[in-house]
CSV table of C-alpha atoms in Angstrom, one decimal:
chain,number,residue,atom,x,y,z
A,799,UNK,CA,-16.8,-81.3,-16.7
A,800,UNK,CA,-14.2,-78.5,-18.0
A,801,UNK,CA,-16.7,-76.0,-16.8
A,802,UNK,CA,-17.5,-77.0,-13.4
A,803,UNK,CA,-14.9,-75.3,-11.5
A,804,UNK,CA,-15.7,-72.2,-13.6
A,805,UNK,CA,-19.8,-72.6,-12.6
A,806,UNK,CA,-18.6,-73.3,-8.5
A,807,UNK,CA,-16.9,-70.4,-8.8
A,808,UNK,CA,-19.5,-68.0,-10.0
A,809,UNK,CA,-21.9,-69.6,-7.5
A,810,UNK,CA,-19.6,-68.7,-4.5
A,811,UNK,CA,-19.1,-65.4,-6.1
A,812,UNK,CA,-23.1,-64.6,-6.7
A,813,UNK,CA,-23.7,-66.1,-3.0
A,814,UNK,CA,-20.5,-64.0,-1.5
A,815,UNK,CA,-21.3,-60.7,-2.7
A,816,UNK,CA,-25.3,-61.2,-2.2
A,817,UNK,CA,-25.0,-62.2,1.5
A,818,UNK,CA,-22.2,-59.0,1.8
A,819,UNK,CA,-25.0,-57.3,0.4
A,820,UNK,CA,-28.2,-58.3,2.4
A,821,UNK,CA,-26.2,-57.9,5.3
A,822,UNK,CA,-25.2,-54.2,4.0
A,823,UNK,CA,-28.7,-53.3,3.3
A,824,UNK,CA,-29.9,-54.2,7.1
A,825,UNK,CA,-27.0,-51.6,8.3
A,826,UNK,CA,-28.6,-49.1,5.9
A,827,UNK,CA,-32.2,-49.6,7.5
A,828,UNK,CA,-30.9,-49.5,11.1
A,829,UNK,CA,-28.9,-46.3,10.2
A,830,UNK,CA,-32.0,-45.1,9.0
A,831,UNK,CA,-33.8,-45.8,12.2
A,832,UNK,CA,-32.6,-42.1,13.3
A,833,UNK,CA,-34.1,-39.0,13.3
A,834,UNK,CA,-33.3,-37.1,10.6
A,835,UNK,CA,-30.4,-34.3,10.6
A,836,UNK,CA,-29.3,-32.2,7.4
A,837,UNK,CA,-25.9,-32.7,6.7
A,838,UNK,CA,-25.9,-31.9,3.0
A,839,UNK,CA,-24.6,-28.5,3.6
A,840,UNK,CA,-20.9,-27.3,2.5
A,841,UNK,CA,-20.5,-30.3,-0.3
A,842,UNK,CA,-16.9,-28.7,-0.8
A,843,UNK,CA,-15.9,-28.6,2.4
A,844,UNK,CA,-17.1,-32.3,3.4
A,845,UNK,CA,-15.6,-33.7,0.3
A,846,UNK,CA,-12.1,-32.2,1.6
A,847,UNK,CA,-12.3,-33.6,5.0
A,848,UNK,CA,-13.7,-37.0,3.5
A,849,UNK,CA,-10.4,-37.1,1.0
A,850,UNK,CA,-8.4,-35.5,4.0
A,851,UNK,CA,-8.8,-37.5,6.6
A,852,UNK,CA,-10.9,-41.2,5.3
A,853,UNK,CA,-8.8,-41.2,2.4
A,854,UNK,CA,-5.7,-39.6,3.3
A,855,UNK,CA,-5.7,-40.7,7.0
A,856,UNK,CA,-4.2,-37.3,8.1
A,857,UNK,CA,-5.3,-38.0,11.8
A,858,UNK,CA,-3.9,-41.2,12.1
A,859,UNK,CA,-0.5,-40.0,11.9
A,860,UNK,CA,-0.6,-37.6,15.0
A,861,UNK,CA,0.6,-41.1,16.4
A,862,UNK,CA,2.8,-41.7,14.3
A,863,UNK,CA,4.1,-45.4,14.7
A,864,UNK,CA,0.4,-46.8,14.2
A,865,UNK,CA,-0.4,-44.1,11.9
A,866,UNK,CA,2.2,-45.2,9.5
A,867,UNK,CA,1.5,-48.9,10.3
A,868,UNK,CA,-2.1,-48.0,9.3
A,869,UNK,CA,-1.5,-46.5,6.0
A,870,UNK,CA,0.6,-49.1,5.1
A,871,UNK,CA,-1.7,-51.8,5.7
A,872,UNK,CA,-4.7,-50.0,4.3
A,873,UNK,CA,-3.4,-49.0,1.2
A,874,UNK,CA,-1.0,-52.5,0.5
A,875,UNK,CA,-4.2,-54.4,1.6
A,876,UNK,CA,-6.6,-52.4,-0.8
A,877,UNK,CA,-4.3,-52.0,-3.8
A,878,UNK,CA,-3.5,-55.5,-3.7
A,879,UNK,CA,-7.0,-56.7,-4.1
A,880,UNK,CA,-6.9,-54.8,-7.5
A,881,UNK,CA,-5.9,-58.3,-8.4
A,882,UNK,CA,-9.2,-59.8,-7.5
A,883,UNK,CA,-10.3,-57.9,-10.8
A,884,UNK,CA,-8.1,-60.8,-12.4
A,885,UNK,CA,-8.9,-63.2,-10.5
A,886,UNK,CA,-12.7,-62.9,-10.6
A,887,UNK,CA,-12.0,-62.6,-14.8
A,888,UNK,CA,-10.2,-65.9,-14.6
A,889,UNK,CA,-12.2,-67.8,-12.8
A,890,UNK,CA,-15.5,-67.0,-14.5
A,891,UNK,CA,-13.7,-67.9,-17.9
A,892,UNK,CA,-10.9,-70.6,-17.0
A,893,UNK,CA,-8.3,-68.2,-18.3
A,894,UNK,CA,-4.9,-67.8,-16.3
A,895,UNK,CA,-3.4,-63.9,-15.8
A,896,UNK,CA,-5.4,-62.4,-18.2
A,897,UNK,CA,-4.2,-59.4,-17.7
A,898,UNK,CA,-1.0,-60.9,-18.7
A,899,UNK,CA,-0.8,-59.2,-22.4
A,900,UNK,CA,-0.3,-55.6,-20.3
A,901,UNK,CA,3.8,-56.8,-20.8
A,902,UNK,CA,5.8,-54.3,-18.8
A,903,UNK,CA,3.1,-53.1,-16.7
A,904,UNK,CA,1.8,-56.3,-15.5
A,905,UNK,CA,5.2,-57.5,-14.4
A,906,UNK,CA,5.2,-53.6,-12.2
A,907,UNK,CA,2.0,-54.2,-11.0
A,908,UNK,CA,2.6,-57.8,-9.7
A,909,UNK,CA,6.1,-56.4,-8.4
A,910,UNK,CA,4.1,-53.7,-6.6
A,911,UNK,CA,1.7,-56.0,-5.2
A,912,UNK,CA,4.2,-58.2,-3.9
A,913,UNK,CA,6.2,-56.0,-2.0
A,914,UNK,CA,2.8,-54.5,-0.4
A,915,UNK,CA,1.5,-57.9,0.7
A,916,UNK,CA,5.0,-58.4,2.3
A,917,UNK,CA,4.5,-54.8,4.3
A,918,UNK,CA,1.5,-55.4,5.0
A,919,UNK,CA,2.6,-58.8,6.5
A,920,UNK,CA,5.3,-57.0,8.5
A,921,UNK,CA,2.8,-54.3,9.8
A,922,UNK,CA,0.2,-56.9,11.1
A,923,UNK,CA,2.7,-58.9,12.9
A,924,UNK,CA,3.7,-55.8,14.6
A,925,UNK,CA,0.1,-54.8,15.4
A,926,UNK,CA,-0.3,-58.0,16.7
A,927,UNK,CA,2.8,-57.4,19.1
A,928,UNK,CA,1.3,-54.0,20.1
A,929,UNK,CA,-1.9,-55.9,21.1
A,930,UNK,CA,-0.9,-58.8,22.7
A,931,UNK,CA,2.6,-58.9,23.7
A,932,UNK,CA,3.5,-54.9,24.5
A,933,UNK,CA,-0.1,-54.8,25.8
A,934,UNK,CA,-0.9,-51.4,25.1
A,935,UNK,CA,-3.2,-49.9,28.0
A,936,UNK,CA,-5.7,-48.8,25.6
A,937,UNK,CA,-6.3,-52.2,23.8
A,938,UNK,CA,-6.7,-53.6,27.6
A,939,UNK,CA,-9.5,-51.1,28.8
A,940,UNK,CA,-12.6,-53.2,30.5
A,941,UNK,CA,-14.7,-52.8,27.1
A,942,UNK,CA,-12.1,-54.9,24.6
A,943,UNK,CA,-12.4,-58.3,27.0
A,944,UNK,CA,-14.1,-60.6,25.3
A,945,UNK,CA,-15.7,-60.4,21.5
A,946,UNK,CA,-13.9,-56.8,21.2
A,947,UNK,CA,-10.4,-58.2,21.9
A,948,UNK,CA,-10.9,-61.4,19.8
A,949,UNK,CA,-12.2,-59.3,17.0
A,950,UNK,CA,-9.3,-57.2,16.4
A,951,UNK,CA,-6.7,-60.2,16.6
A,952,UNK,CA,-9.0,-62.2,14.4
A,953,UNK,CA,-8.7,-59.8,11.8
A,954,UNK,CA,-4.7,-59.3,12.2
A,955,UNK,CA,-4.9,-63.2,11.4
A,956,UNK,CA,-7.3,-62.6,8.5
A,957,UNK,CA,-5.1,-60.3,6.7
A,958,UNK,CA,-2.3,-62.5,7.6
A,959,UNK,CA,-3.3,-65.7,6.1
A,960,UNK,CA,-4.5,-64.1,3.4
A,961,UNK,CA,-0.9,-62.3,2.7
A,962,UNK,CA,0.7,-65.7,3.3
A,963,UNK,CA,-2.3,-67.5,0.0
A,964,UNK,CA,-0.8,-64.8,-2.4
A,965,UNK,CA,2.6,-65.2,-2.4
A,966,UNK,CA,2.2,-68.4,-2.1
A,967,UNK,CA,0.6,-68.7,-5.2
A,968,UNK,CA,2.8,-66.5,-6.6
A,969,UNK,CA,5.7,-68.8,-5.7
A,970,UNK,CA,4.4,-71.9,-6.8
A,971,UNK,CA,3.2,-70.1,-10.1
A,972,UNK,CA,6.5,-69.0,-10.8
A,973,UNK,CA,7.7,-72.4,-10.3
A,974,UNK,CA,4.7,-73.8,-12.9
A,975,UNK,CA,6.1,-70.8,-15.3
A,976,UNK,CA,9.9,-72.7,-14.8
A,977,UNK,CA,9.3,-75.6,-16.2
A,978,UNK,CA,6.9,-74.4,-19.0
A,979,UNK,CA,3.3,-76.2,-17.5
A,980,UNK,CA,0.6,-75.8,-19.9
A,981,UNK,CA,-1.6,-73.0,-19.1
A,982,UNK,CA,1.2,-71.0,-16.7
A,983,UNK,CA,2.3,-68.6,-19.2
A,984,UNK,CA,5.7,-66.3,-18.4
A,985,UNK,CA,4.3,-63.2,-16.8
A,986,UNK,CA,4.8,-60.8,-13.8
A,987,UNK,CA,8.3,-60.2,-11.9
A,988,UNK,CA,8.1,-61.8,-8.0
A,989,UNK,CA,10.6,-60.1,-6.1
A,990,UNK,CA,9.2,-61.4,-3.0
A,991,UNK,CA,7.8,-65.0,-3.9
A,992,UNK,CA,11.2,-65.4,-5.9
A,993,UNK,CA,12.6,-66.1,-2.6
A,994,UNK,CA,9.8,-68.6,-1.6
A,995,UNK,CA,9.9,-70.5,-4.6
A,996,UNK,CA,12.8,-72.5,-4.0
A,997,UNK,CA,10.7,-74.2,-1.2
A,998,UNK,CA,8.9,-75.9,-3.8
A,999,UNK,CA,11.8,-77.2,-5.7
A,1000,UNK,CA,11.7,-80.6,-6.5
A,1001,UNK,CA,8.2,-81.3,-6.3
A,1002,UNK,CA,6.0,-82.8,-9.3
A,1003,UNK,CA,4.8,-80.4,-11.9
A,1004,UNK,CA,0.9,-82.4,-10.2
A,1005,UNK,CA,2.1,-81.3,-6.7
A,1006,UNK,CA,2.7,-77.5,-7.6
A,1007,UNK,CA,-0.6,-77.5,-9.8
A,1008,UNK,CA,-2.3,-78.4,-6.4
A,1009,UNK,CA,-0.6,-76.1,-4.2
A,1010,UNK,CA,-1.3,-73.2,-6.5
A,1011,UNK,CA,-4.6,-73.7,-7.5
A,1012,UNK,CA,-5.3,-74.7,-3.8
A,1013,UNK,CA,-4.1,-70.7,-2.8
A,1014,UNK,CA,-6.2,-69.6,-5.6
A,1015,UNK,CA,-9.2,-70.8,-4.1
A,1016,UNK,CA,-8.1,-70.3,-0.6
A,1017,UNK,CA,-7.5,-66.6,-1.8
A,1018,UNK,CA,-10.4,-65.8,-3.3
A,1019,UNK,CA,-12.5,-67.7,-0.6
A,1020,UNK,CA,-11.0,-65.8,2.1
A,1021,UNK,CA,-11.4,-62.4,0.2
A,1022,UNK,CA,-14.9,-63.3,0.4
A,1023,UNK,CA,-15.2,-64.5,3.8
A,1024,UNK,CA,-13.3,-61.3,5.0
A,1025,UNK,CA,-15.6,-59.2,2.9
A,1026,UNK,CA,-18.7,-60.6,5.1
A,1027,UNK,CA,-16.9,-60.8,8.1
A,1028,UNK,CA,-16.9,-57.2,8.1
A,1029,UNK,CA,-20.9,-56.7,9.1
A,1030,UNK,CA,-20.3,-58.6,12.6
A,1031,UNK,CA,-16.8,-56.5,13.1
A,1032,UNK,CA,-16.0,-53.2,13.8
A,1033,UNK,CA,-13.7,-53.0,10.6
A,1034,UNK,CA,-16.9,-52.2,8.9
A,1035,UNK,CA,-15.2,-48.7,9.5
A,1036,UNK,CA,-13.0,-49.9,6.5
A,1037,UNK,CA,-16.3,-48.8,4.3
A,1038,UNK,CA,-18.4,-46.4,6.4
A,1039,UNK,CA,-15.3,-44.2,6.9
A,1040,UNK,CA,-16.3,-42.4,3.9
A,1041,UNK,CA,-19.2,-42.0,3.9
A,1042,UNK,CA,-19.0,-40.7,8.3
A,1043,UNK,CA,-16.8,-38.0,7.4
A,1044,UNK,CA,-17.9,-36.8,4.5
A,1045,UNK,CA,-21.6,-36.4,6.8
A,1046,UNK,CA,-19.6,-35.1,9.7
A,1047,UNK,CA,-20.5,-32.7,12.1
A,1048,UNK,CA,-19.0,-29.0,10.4
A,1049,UNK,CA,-19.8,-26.7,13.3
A,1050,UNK,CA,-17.3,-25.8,15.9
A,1051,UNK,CA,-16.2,-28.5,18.7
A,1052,UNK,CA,-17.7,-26.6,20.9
A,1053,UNK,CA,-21.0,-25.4,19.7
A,1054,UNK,CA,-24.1,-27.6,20.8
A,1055,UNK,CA,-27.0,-27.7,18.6
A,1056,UNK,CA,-30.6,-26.4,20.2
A,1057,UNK,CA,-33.7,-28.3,20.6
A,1058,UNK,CA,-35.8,-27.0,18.1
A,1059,UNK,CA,-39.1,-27.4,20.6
A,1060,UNK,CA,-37.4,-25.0,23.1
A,1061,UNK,CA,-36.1,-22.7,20.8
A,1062,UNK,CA,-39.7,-22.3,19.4
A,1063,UNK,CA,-41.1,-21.7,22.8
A,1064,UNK,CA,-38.6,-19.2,24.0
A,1065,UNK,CA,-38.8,-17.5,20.1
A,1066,UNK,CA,-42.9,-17.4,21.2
A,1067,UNK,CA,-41.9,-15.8,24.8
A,1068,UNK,CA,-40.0,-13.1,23.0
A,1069,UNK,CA,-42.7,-12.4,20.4
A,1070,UNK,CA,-45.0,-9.7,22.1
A,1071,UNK,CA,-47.8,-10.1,19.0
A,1072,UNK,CA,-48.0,-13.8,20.0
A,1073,UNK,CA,-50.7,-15.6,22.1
A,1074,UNK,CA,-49.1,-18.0,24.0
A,1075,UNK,CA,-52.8,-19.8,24.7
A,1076,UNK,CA,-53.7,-19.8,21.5
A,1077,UNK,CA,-54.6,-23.5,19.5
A,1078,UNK,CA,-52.5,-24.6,17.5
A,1079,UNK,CA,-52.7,-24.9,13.8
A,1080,UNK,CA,-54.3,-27.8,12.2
A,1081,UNK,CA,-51.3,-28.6,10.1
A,1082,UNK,CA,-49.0,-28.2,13.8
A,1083,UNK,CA,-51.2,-30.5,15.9
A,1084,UNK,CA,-49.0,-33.7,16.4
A,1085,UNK,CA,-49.8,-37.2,17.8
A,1086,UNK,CA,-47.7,-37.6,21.0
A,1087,UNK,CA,-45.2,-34.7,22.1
A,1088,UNK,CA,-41.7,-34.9,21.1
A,1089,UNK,CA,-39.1,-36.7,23.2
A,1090,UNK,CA,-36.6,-34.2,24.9
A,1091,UNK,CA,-33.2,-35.5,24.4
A,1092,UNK,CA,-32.3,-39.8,23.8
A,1093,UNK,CA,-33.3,-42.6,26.0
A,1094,UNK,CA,-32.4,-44.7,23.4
A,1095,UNK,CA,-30.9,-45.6,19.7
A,1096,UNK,CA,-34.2,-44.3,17.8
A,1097,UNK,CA,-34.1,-40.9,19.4
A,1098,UNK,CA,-31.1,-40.2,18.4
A,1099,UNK,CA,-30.0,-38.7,14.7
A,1100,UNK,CA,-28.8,-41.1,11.7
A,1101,UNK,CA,-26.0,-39.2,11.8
A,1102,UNK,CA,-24.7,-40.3,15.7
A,1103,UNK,CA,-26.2,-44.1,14.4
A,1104,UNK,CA,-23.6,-43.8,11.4
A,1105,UNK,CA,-21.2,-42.8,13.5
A,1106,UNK,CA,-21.2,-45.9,16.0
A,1107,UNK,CA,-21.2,-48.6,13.2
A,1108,UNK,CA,-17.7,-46.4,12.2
A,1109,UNK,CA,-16.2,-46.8,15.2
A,1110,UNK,CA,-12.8,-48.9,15.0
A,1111,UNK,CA,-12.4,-49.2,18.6
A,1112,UNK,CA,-8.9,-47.8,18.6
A,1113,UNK,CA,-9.4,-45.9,21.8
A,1114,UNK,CA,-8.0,-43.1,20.9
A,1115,UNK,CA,-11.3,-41.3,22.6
A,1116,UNK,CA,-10.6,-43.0,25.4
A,1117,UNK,CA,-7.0,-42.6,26.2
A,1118,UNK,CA,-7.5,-38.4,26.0
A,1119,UNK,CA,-10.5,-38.4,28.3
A,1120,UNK,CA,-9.7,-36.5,31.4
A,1121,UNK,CA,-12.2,-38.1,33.2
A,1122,UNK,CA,-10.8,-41.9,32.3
A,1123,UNK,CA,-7.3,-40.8,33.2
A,1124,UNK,CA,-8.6,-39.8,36.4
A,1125,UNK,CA,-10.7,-43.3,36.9
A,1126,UNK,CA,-13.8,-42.0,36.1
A,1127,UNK,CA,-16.0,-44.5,34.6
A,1128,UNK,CA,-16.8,-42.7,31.5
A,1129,UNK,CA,-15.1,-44.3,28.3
A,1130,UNK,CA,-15.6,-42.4,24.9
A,1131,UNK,CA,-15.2,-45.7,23.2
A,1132,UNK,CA,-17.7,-47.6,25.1
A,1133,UNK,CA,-20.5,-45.1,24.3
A,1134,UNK,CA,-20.0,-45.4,20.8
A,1135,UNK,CA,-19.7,-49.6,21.4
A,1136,UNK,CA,-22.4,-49.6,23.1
A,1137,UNK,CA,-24.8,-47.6,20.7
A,1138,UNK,CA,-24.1,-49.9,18.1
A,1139,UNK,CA,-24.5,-53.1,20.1
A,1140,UNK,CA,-27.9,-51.7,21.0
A,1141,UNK,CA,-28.7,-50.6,17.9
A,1142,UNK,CA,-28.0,-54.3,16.6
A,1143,UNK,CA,-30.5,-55.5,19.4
A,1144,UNK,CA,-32.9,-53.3,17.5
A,1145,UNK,CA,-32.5,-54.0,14.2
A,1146,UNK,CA,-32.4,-57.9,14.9
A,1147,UNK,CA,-35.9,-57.4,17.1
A,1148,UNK,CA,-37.3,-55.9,13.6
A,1149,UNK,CA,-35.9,-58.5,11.7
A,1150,UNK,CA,-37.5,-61.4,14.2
A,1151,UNK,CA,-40.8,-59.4,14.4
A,1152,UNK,CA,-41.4,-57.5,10.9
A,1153,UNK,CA,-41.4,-54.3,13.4
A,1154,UNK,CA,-39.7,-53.3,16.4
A,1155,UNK,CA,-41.2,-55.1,19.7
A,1156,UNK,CA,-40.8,-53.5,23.1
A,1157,UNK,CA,-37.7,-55.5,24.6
A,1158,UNK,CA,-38.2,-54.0,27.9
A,1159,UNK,CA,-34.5,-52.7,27.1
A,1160,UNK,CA,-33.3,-49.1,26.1
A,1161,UNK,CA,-29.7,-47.3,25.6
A,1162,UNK,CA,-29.7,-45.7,29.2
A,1163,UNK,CA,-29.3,-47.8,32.5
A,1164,UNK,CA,-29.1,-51.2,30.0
A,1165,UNK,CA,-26.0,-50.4,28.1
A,1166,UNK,CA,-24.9,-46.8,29.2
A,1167,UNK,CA,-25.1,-45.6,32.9
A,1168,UNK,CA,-25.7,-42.1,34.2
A,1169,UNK,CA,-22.1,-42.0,36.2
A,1170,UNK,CA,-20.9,-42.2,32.7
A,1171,UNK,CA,-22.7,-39.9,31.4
A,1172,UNK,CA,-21.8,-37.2,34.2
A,1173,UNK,CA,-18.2,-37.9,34.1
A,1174,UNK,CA,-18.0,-36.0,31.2
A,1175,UNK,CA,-16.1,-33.1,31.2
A,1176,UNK,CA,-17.9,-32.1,27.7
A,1177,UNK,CA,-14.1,-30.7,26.8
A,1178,UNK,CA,-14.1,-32.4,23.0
A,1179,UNK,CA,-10.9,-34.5,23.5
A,1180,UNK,CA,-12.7,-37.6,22.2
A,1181,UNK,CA,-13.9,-35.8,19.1
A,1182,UNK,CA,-10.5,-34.3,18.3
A,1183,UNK,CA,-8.6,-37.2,19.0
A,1184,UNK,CA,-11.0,-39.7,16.8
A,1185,UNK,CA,-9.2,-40.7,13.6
A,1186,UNK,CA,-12.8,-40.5,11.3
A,1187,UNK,CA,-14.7,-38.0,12.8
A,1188,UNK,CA,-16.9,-39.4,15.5
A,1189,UNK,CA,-18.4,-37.4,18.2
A,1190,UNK,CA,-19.4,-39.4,21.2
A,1191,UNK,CA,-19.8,-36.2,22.9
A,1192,UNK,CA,-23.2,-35.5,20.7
A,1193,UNK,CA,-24.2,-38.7,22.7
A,1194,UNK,CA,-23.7,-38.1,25.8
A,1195,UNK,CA,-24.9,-34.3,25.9
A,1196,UNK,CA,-28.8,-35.9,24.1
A,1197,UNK,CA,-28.6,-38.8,26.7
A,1198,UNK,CA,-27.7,-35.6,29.6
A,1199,UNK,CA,-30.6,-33.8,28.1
A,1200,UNK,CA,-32.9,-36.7,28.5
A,1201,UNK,CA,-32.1,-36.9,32.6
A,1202,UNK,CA,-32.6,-33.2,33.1
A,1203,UNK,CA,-35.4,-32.4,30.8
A,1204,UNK,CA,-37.5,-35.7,30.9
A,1205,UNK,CA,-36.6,-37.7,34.5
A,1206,UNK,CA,-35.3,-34.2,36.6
A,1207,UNK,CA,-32.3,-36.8,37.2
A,1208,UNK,CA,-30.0,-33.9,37.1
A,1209,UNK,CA,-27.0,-34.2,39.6
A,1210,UNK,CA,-27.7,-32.4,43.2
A,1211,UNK,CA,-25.0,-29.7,42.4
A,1212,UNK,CA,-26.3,-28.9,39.2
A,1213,UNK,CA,-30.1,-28.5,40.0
A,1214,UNK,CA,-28.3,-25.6,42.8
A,1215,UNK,CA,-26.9,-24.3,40.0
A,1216,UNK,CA,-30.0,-24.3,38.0
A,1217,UNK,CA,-31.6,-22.7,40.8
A,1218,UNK,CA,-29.5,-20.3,41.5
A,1219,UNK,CA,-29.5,-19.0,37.6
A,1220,UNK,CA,-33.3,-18.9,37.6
A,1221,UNK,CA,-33.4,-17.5,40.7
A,1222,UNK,CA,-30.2,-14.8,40.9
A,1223,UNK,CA,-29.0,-14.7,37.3
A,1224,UNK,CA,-25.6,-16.7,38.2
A,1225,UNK,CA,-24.5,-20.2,39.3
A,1226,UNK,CA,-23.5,-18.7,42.7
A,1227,UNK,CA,-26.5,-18.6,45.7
A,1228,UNK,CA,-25.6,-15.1,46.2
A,1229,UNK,CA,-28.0,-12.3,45.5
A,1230,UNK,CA,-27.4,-9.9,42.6
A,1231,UNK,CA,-27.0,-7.1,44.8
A,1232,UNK,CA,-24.1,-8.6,46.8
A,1233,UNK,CA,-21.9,-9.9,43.7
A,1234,UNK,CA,-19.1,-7.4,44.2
A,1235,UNK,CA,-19.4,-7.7,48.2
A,1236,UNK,CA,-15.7,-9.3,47.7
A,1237,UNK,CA,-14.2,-6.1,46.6
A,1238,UNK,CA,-14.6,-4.4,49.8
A,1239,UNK,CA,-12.4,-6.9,52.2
């Protein structure tokens, strides 16, 4: 019997970090579902910008109240949870504070964790305010109604409650250490729970044994539950931040990438040896042609697919957009939202089926409209202003490609100008010869 809280425990561990994991392994495979793009070049450099800006968060502070707010919440909530080292140790063995024999150190370290739970407390409550009581346009945008807007208060309350368990147990564990319980040996310094312990004064030494050992589990659990929570939330950016800028597009902002198929034909229109009616090799003939551009998730690279399980929905995309400040319908943040709620559809169809079954669905006209797509001013404001490197603007420009190059569902103005290129070698319907015509009036 003395072991059968240690055996529930390891049972809820095994099953916590196994579902975490199967549910990790899917977002792998749908990742994967993209076509391949090397981005193994300039380790150096993507292993500055990964400590730079994932790890050191140096774009979140360009808005500095919620940058701040941010770190403070990142760092207190993942430095705390160095504790769950402990508390995984204890509750596999029935000890209490192992880690209690460290002397000095373990009282700094519980010291340190205590007044970072309490920060982090403070900066949640005031993220919550930003949300929900300031209202901040951005966090009110058409895309956040429903599931997006519940998600990001849900988590406020996670980290809350979860706050709230550990100093609570701290409090009633300092109380336990008071009056010399067995098993709640003298260890750590509480500078925060100190002040919450008196609350418990009075009580049974029974009572506080329940309301400790009732945060403990209530802790751990919701450590758990917050760990799986993150596959159906977008604060799975809290791991794939890493990893998406460390794989980040390098080149400059304003450098599109060619399509290799028309670069080879134009590099065979140049060649003066070649035979453009010439077979192909054996080792070149393919199956069905390539698909110019991205109707949907699988056309485009694992790279874009990464970067729409990354996004955090903070909107800061959306609120530099020109074309959303001036009421366009274009919203940086909804491409990227909608990518990876399509690329969810996809990876559940495989699941259901063994392989992907046509759903009658794709990325374009289902989830993301032309008008959106046209608004764009293709001016790199949403890539700059992103706090982990994400370029909806690689998006939109592959899903452009796909309306020109495979529907000729190019915008009337632009087809003139198309015209006018091939035809007069300038986006103007004027002919060569009478370009400088303007000089003479």
């Amino acid at each position: 019997m003395h072991y059968i809280p240690n055996i529930l425990f390891a049972l809820i561990l095994i099953a916590g970090v196994g579902y975490f994991t199967k549910n990790i392994r899917k977002v792998i495979r749908n990742i994967r579902l993209g076509k391949d793009v090397d981005r193994s070049d300039n380790k150096s450099e993507r292993f500055k910008n990964m400590a730079m800006i994932a790890l050191g968060q140096s774009k979140m502070v360009r808005r500095p109240i919620s940058g701040i707010l941010h770190i403070v919440v990142y760092l207190g909530f993942i430095i705390i949870n160095i504790e769950v080292l402990e508390i995984i140790i204890d509750g596999l063995f029935g000890t209490h504070r192992i880690f209690a024999f460290l002397g000095g150190l373990y009282d700094f370290l519980i010291a340190s964790f205590e007044i970072l739970a309490f920060l982090v407390f403070i900066g949640v409550v005031i993220f919550w305010v930003r949300r929900n009581v300031i209202k901040i346009k951005r966090f009110w945008n058409p895309e956040m109604k429903g599931w997006p807007k519940n998600d990001g208060n849900l988590i406020l309350y996670f980290e809350m409650v979860l706050m709230t368990l550990f100093l609570v147990m701290n409090a009633s564990d300092l109380q336990l250490q008071a009056l010399g319980a067995e098993h709640y040996i003298k260890a750590g310094a509480y500078p925060i729970s100190q002040y919450i312990s008196p609350l418990f004064n009075g009580m049974s030494e029974a009572s506080l044994i329940g309301i400790e050992r009732g945060a403990w589990w209530l802790h751990i659990l919701g450590i758990l539950v917050f760990l799986n929570y993150l596959y159906f939330s977008k604060h799975l950016h809290i791991l794939l931040a890493f990893p998406n800028t460390y794989y980040g597009d390098l080149k400059p902002k304003g450098e599109l990438d060619n399509l290799e198929a028309v670069t080879n034909e134009v590099k065979l229109m140049m060649d003066p040896s070649a035979d453009p009616f010439a077979a192909p090799a054996d080792d070149q003939i393919e199956g069905e042609p390539e698909k110019f551009g991205a109707s949907d998730v699988v056309d485009l690279n694992w790279a874009q697919l990464l970067n729409a399980y990354t996004c955090t929905e903070c909107g800061r995309c959306t609120s530099e957009c020109p074309a959303n400040q001036t009421g366009k319908k274009l919203s940086p943040r909804k491409i990227m939202m909608d990518t990876r709620d399509r690329l969810k559809e996809v990876g559940d169809n495989i699941d259901k089926n063994g392989s992907f079954v046509d759903d009658g669905k794709q990325l374009l006209n289902d989830y993301i409209t032309p008008e959106e797509l046209w608004a764009c001013t293709s001016c790199n404001a949403c890539v700059e202003a992103c706090p982990v490197s994400i370029s909806p603007l690689s998006i939109i420009i592959d899903m452009r490609r796909y309306l020109v190059m495979e529907e000729s569902a190019a915008p009337s103005d632009l087809n003139n100008m198309m015209s006018n290129i091939e035809n007069n070698g300038a986006p103007w319907p004027f002919n060569q010869m009478d370009r400088l015509n303007w000089s003479d009036e």
